[in-house]
XYZ file of C-alpha atoms in Angstrom:
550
model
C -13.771 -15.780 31.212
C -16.766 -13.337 31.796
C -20.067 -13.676 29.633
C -18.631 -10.132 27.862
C -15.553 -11.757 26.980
C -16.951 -14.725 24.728
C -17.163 -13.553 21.019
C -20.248 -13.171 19.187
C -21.014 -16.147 17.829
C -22.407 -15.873 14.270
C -25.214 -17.770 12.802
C -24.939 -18.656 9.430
C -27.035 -15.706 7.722
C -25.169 -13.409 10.021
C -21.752 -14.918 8.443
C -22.862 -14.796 5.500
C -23.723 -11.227 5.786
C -20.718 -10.011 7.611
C -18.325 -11.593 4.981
C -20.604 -9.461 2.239
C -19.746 -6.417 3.953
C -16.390 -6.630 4.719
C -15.712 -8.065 0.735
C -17.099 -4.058 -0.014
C -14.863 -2.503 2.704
C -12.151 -4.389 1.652
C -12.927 -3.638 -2.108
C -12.979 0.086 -1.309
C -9.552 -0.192 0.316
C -8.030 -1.826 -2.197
C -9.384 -0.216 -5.249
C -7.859 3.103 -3.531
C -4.398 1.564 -3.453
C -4.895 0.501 -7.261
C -6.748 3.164 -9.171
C -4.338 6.105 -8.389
C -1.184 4.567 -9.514
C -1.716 4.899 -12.949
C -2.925 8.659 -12.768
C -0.120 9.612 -10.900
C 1.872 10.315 -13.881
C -0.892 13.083 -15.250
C -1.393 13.893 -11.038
C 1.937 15.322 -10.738
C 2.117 17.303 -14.122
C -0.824 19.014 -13.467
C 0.307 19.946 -9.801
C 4.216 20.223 -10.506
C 4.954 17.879 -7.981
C 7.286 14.998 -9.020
C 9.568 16.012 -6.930
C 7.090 14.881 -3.855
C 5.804 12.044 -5.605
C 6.907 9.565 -3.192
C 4.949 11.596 -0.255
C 1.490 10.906 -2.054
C 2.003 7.389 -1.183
C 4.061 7.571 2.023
C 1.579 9.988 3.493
C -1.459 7.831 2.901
C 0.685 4.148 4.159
C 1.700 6.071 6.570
C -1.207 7.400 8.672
C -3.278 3.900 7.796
C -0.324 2.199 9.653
C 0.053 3.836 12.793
C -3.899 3.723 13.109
C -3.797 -0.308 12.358
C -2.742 -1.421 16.056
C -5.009 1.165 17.654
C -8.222 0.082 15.347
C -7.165 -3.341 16.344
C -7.543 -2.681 20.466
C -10.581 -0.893 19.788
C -12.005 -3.340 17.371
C -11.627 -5.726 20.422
C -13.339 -3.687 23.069
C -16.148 -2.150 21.196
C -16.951 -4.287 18.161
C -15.888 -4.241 14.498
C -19.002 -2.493 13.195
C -18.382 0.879 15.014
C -15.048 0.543 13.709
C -15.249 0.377 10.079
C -18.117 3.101 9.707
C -16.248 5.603 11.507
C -12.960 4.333 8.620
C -15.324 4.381 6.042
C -16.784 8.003 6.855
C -12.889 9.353 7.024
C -12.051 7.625 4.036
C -14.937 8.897 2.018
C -14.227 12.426 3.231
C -10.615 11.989 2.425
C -11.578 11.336 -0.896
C -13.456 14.127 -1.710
C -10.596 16.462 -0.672
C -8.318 14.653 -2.695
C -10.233 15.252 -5.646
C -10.083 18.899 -4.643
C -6.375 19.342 -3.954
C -5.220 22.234 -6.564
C -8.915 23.341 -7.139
C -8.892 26.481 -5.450
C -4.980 27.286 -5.698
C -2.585 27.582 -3.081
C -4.524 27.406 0.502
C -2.800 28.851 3.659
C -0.814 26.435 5.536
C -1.448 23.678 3.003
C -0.224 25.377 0.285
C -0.040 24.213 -3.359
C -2.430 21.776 -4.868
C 0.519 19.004 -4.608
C 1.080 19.479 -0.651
C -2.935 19.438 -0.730
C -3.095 16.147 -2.385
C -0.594 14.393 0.148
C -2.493 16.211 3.277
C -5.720 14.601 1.848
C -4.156 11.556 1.095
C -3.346 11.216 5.085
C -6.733 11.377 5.877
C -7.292 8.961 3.538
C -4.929 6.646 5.208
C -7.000 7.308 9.002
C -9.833 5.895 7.564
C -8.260 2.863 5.259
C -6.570 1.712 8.657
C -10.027 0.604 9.923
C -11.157 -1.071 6.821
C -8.617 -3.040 6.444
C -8.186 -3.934 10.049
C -11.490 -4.291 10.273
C -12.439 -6.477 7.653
C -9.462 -9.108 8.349
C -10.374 -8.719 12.048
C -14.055 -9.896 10.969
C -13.277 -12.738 9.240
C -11.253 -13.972 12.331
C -14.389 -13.711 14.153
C -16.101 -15.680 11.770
C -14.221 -18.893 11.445
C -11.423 -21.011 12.768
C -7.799 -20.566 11.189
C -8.143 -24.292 9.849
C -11.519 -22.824 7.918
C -10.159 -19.398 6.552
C -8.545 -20.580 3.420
C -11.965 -20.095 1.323
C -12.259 -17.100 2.913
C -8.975 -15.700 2.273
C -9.233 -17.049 -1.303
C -12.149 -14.184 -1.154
C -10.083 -11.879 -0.049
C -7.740 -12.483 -2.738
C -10.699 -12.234 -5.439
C -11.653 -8.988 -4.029
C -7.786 -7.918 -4.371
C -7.667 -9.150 -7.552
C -10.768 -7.844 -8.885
C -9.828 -4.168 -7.323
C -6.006 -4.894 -8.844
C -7.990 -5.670 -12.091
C -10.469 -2.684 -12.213
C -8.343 -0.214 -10.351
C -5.519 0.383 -13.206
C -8.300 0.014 -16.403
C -10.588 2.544 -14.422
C -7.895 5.142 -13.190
C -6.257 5.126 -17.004
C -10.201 5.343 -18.247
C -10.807 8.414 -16.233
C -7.857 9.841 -16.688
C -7.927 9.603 -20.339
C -11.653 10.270 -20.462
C -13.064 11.522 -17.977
C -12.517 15.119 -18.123
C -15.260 17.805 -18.031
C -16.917 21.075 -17.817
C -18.744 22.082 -14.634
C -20.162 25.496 -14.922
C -17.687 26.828 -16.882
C -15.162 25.525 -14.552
C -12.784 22.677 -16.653
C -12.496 19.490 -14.104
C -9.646 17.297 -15.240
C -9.649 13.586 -15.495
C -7.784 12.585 -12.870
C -10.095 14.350 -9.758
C -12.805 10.922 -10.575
C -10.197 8.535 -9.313
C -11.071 9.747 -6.453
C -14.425 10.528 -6.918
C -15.378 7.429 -7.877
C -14.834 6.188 -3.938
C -18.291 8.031 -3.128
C -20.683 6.028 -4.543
C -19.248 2.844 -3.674
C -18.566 4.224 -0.072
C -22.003 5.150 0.207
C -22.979 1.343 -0.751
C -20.747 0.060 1.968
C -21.778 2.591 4.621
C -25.883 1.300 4.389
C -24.827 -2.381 4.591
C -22.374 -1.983 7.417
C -25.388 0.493 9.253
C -28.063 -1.888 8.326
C -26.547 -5.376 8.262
C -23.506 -6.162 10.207
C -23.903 -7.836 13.707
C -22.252 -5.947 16.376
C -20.576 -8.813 17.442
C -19.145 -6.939 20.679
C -16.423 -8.226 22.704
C -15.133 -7.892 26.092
C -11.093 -6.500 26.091
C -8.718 -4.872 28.379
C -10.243 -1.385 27.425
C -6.958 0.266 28.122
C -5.310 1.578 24.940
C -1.812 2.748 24.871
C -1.428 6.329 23.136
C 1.872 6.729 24.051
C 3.161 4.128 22.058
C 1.148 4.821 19.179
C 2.884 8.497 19.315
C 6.184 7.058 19.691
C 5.188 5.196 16.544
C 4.384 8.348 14.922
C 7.483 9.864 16.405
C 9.579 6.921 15.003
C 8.026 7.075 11.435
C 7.981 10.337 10.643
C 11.595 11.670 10.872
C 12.899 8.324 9.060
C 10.322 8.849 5.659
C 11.401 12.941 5.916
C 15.080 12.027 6.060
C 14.987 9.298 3.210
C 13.006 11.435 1.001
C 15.385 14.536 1.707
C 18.405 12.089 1.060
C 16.778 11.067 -2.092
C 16.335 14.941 -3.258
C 19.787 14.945 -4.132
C 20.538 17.019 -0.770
C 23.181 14.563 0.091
C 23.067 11.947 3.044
C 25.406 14.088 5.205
C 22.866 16.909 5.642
C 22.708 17.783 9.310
C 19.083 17.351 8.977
C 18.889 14.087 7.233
C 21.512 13.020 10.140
C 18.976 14.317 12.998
C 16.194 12.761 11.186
C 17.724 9.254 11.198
C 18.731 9.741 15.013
C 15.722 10.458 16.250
C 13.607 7.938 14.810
C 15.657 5.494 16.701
C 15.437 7.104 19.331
C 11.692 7.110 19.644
C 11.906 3.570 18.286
C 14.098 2.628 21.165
C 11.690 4.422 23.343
C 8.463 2.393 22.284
C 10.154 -0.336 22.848
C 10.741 0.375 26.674
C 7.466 1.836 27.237
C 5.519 -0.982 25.225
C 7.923 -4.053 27.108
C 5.934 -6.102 29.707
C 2.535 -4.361 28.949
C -0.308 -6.760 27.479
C -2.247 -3.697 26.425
C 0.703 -1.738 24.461
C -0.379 -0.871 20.891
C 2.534 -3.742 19.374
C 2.461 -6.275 22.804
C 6.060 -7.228 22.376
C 5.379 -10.883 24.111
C 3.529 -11.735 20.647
C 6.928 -12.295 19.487
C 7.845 -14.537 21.388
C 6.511 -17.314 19.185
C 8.327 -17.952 15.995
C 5.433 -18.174 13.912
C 4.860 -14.480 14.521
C 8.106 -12.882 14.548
C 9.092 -14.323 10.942
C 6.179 -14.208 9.714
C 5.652 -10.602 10.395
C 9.188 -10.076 9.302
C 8.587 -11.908 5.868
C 5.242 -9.767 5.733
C 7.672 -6.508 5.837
C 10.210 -7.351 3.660
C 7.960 -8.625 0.795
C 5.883 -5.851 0.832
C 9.226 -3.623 1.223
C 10.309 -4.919 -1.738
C 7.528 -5.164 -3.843
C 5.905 -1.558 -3.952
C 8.418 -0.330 -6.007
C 6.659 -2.436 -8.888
C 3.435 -0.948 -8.919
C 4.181 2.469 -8.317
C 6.582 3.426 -10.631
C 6.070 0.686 -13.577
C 3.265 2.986 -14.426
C 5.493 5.888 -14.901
C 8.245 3.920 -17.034
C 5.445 2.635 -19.507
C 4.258 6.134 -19.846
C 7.661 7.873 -20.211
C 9.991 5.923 -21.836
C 7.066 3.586 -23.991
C 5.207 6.064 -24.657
C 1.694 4.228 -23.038
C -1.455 6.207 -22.649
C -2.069 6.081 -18.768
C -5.033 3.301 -20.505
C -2.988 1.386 -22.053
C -0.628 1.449 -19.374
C -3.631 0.241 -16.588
C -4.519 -2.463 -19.265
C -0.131 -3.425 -19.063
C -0.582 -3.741 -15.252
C -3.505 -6.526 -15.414
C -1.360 -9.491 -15.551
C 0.380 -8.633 -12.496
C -2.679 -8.180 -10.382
C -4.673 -11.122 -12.140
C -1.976 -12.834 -11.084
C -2.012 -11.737 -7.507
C -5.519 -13.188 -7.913
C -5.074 -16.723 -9.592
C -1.586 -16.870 -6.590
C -4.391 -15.991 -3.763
C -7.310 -17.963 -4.610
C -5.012 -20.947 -5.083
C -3.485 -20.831 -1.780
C -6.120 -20.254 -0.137
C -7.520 -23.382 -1.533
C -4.709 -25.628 -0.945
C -4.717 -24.233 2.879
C -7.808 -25.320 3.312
C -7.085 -28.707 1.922
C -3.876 -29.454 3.901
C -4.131 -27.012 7.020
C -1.211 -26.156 6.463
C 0.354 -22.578 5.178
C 4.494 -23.512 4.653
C 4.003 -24.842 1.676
C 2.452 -22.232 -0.256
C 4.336 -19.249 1.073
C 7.492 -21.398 0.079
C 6.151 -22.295 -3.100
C 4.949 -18.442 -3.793
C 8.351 -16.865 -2.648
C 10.548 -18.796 -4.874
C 8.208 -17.714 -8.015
C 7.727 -14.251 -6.891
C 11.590 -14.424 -6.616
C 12.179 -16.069 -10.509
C 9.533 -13.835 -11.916
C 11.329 -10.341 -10.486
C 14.877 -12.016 -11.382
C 13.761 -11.288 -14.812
C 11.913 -8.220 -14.608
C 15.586 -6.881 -13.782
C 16.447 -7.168 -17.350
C 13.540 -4.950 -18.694
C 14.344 -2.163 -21.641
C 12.799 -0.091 -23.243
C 13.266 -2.722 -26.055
C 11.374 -5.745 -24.182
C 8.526 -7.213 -25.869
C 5.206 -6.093 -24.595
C 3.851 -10.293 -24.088
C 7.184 -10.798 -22.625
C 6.648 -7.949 -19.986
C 2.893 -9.168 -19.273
C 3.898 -12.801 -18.882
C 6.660 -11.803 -16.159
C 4.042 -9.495 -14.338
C 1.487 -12.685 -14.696
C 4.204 -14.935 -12.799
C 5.441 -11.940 -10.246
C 1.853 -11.544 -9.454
C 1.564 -15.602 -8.868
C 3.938 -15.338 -6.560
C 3.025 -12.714 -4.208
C -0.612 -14.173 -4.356
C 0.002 -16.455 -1.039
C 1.521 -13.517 0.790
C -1.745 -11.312 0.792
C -3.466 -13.630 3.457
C -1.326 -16.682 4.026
C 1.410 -14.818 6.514
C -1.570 -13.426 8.156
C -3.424 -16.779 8.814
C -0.490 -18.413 10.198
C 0.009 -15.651 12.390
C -3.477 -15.617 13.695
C -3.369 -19.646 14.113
C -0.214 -19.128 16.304
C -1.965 -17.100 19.293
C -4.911 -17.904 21.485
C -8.364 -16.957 20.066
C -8.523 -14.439 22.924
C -5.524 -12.692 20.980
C -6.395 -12.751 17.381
C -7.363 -8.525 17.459
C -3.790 -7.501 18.087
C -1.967 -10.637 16.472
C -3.959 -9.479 13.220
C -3.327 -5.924 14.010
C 0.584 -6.656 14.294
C 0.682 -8.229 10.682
C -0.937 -5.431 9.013
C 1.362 -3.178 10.779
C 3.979 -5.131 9.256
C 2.218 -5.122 6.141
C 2.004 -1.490 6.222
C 5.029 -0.016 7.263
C 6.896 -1.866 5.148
C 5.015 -0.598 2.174
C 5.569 2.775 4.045
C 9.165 2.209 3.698
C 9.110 0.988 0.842
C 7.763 3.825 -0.637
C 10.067 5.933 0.626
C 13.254 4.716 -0.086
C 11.949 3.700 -3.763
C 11.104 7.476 -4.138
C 14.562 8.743 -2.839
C 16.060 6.106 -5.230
C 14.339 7.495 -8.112
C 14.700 11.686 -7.563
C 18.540 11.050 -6.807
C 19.510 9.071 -9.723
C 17.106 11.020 -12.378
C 19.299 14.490 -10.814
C 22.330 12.899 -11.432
C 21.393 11.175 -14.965
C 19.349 14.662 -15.763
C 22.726 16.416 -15.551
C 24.731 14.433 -17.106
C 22.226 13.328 -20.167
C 20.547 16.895 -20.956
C 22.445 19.990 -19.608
C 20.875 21.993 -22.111
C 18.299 21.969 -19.887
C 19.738 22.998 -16.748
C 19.310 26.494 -15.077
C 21.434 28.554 -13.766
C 24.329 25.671 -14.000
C 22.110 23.050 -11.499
C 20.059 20.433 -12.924
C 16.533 20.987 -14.586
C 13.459 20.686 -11.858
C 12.415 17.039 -11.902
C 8.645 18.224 -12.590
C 9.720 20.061 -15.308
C 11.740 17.134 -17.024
C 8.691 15.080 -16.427
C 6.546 17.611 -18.470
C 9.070 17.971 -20.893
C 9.233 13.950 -21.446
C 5.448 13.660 -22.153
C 4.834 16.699 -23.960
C 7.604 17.555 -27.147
C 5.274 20.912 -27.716
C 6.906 21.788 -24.198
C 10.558 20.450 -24.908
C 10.561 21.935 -27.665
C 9.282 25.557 -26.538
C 12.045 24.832 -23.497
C 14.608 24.897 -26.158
C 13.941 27.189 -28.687
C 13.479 29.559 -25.376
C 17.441 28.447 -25.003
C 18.228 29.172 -28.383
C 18.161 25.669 -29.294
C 16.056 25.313 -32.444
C 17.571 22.739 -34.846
C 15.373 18.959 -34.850
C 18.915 16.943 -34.379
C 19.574 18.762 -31.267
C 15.498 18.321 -30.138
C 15.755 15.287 -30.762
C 18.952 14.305 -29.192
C 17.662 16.402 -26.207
C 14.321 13.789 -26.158
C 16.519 10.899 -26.273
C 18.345 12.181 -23.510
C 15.161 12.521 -21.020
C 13.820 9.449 -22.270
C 17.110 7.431 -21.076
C 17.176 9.587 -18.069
C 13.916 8.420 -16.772
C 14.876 4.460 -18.165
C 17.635 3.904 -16.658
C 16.616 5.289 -13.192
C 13.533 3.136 -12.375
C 15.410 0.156 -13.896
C 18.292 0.719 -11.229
C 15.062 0.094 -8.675
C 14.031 -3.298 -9.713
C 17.613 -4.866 -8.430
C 16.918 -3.162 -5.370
C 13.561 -4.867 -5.144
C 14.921 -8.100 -5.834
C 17.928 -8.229 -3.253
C 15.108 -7.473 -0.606
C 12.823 -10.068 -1.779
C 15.474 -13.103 -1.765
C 15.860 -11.790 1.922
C 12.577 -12.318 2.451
C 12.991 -15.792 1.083
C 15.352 -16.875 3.333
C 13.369 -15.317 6.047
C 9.883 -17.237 5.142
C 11.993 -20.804 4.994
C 12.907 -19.974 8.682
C 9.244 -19.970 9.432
C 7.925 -22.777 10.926
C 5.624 -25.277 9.712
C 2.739 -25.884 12.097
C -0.781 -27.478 11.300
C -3.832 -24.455 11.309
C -5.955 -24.915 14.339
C -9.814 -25.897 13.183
C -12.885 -25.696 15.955
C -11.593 -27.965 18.096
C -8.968 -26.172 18.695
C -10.390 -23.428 20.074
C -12.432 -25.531 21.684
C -9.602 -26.507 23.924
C -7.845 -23.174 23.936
C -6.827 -22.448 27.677
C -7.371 -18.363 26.989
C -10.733 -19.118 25.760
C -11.865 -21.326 28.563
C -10.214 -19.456 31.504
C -12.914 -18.322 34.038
């Protein structure tokens, strides 16, 4: 191995100073994720746009996803720090346009303030690729697998305390946080996004001023054809799931097309990425076990588990009648418990060097815990909810860093960019999924239980606009200017009509949580398959072939 190919090797201040950094950039990354679920509900009221809800998520998972493999190659050849300043600098620019969508009205080719909002939120997603790549990327640099657990037990404190913050903040500024600039009224919501400025600004001077460069020598080859056929693959499968889920019907000739030609790109990445070490997703990485179930486990848990934390929110505001506060301060004991499952594994991993264990131990909870979250009314006692989301959060503690660390100890230290970069692609696009199907799950049973439940509502003899029924559920002054406007004026009926949306909205998210639950026993089954190997320490790499090759 040439003298450019040996990674920087970091002294103790510099470790010391490079974990600081990448605990902000991680911070940043995950507050984002965090903070706008619970203003989402106000978000789409104010921009008419619950209809697209599931593209304000899909657009930012999406773009951070594709981007992971290819900040992983370059990560390799040209250093972490150049990395995560340019993510940092698109993130913090993404931001600020967020904040804007809807300002100005409807802007040409963007057009309305919600299709402004999910452009925005892509950009968002090019820069959050980097940080999180970045920062897990840096911490492999840093230490050994065999040594990671404490630092992975960070990384699940800094989730946790972003899981923590992010829902009590976004519900504070929502509820709060709403001014007058120059006449000009600037509602709540915009400082969710906002509020990634300052704290981007903090993270930008430390990674400037403080992080080694810690440059390594890489095949400097990066393969943009796969990551377009990536793109290409993506794309028409999230369009054609969220048109399917618009009530259009599954047998639309361009739901059909859409589905057919994401596996056809698929099928072509696949050719063009086979027998190339330099392809954006090297397919001989799966080749070992370790990483093919492991990534696999990585997609189906987080497949099945963003369905949770983006629309609980939205059920504790419309059918229990939450502020978006008080429904932030309801989401804490799922991520403290994210933090309390992290921390501990992370721990023990360290301990016994060995991962099985805990993902085992963390699936079968996770897997108890959202069991019984399938039997949640409108009628379930508020401790009862928060203890469930306190052991669901346990549970899928281990999986924020544990899948990754036994995927990095499975390759040679010479790999441990792209083996990284491969599980937060998996991470990532099955959140993307996720996110996508949950939303088409939602918007096609609301239309159907919309119709049946309240057609006094509907217009011209289709069902009522889902926006419009989400207005109408948080605001009676509205529902009960939509009826009178009907001729319906009588309280019985109004309030017959409020029962009606309020079950609507019910029963539809609870219909998601089986979902989430049949793909998280698969899961299950998939991290027993993986197998059990001791994390490598120093010696280790000591002795890795890759590392001492000439």
């Amino acid at each position: 191995m040439t003298a450019a190919a040996i990674p920087h090797q970091y002294s103790q201040a510099e470790r010391r100073v490079a974990l600081g950094a990448v605990l902000i950039v991680l911070f940043l990354s995950a507050l984002d994720q965090t903070i706008v679920a619970t203003a989402m509900p106000r978000i789409i009221k104010e921009l008419a746009g619950l209809d697209r809800i599931a593209w304000v998520g899909t657009a930012y998972l999406l773009t951070s996803t594709v981007t992971v493999p290819i900040y992983g190659k370059l990560g390799d050849i040209y250093g972490r720090r150049p990395v995560l300043i340019f993510g940092v600098l698109v993130f913090l620019a993404g931001s600020m346009l967020c904040g804007l969508a809807g300002e100005f009205g409807a802007m040409p080719l963007l057009g309305d303030g919600m299709n402004q909002l999910i452009a925005f939120r892509a950009l968002q997603g090019l820069g959050a690729g980097a940080l999180t790549t970045g920062a897990f990327a840096t911490v492999a640099d840093i230490a050994p697998p065999a040594e990671r657990g404490k630092y992975t037990g960070l990384f699940g404190a800094m989730f946790g305390l972003a899981g923590l913050a992010g829902p009590v903040l976004g519900g504070f500024l929502t509820d709060h946080a709403t001014t007058t600039v120059f006449g000009h009224l600037v509602s709540g919501w915009r400082f969710v996004f906002y509020v990634n400025l300052p704290l981007g600004a903090v993270a930008l001077y430390i990674l400037l001023t403080k992080l080694p460069h810690g440059r390594r020598g890489a095949d400097a080859r990066i393969d943009w054809l796969g990551s377009l056929l990536i793109v290409a693959s993506a794309v028409p499968l999230l369009l054609a799931l969220s048109w399917g889920g618009q009530g259009l019907g599954w047998d639309q000739p361009k739901i059909i097309i859409g589905f057919v030609a994401a596996a056809i790109a698929f099928a072509a990445f696949i050719t063009v990425s086979r027998g190339k070490s330099w392809a954006v997703v090297p397919l001989d990485l799966f080749d070992d076990p370790v990483v093919v179930r492991a990534n696999l486990a990585l997609f189906l848990v987080n497949l099945g588990y963003i369905g949770v934390p983006m629309f609980l929110p939205l059920y504790l505001q419309l059918v229990r009648g939450l502020s978006a506060s008080e429904s932030g301060f309801a989401m804490l004991p799922l991520l403290f418990g994210v933090l309390i499952g992290s921390m501990a594994a992370g721990r023990t991993a360290r301990k016994t060097q060995a991962y099985k264990p805990v993902i085992v131990a963390g699936g079968a909870v996770a897997l108890v815990a959202l069991a019984v979250l399938t039997q949640l009314t409108a009628q379930t006692p508020r401790w009862l909810l928060s203890a469930n989301l306190l052991a669901l959060g346990i549970g899928l503690g281990p999986a924020q860093g544990m899948f990754t660390l036994a995927i990095q100890s499975a390759v040679s230290h010479a790999r441990t960019g792209v083996a990284t970069a491969s599980a937060q692609f998996c991470r990532q696009i099955g959140a993307t999924v996720g996110v996508a199907i949950f939303g088409a799950l939602l918007t096609y049973q609301l239309a159907g239980e919309l119709r049946t439940r309240v057609p006094e509502l509907a217009v011209a003899g289709s069902a009522l606009d889902l926006s419009t029924a989400q207005q109408l559920a948080m605001e009676r002054p509205a529902l009960v200017a939509a009826l009178a406007a009907r001729g319906i004026d009588d309280a019985a009926a109004t309030a017959r009509v409020e029962s009606g949306l309020q079950a609507s909205f019910a029963l539809s998210i609870e219909r998601l949580f089986p979902v989430a639950l049949a793909i998280l026993g698969v899961a299950f089954l998939v991290t027993l398959a993986v197998p059990s190997r001791r994390l490598r320490g120093r010696d280790d790499l000591v002795a890795d072939p890759e590392a001492l090759a000439a």
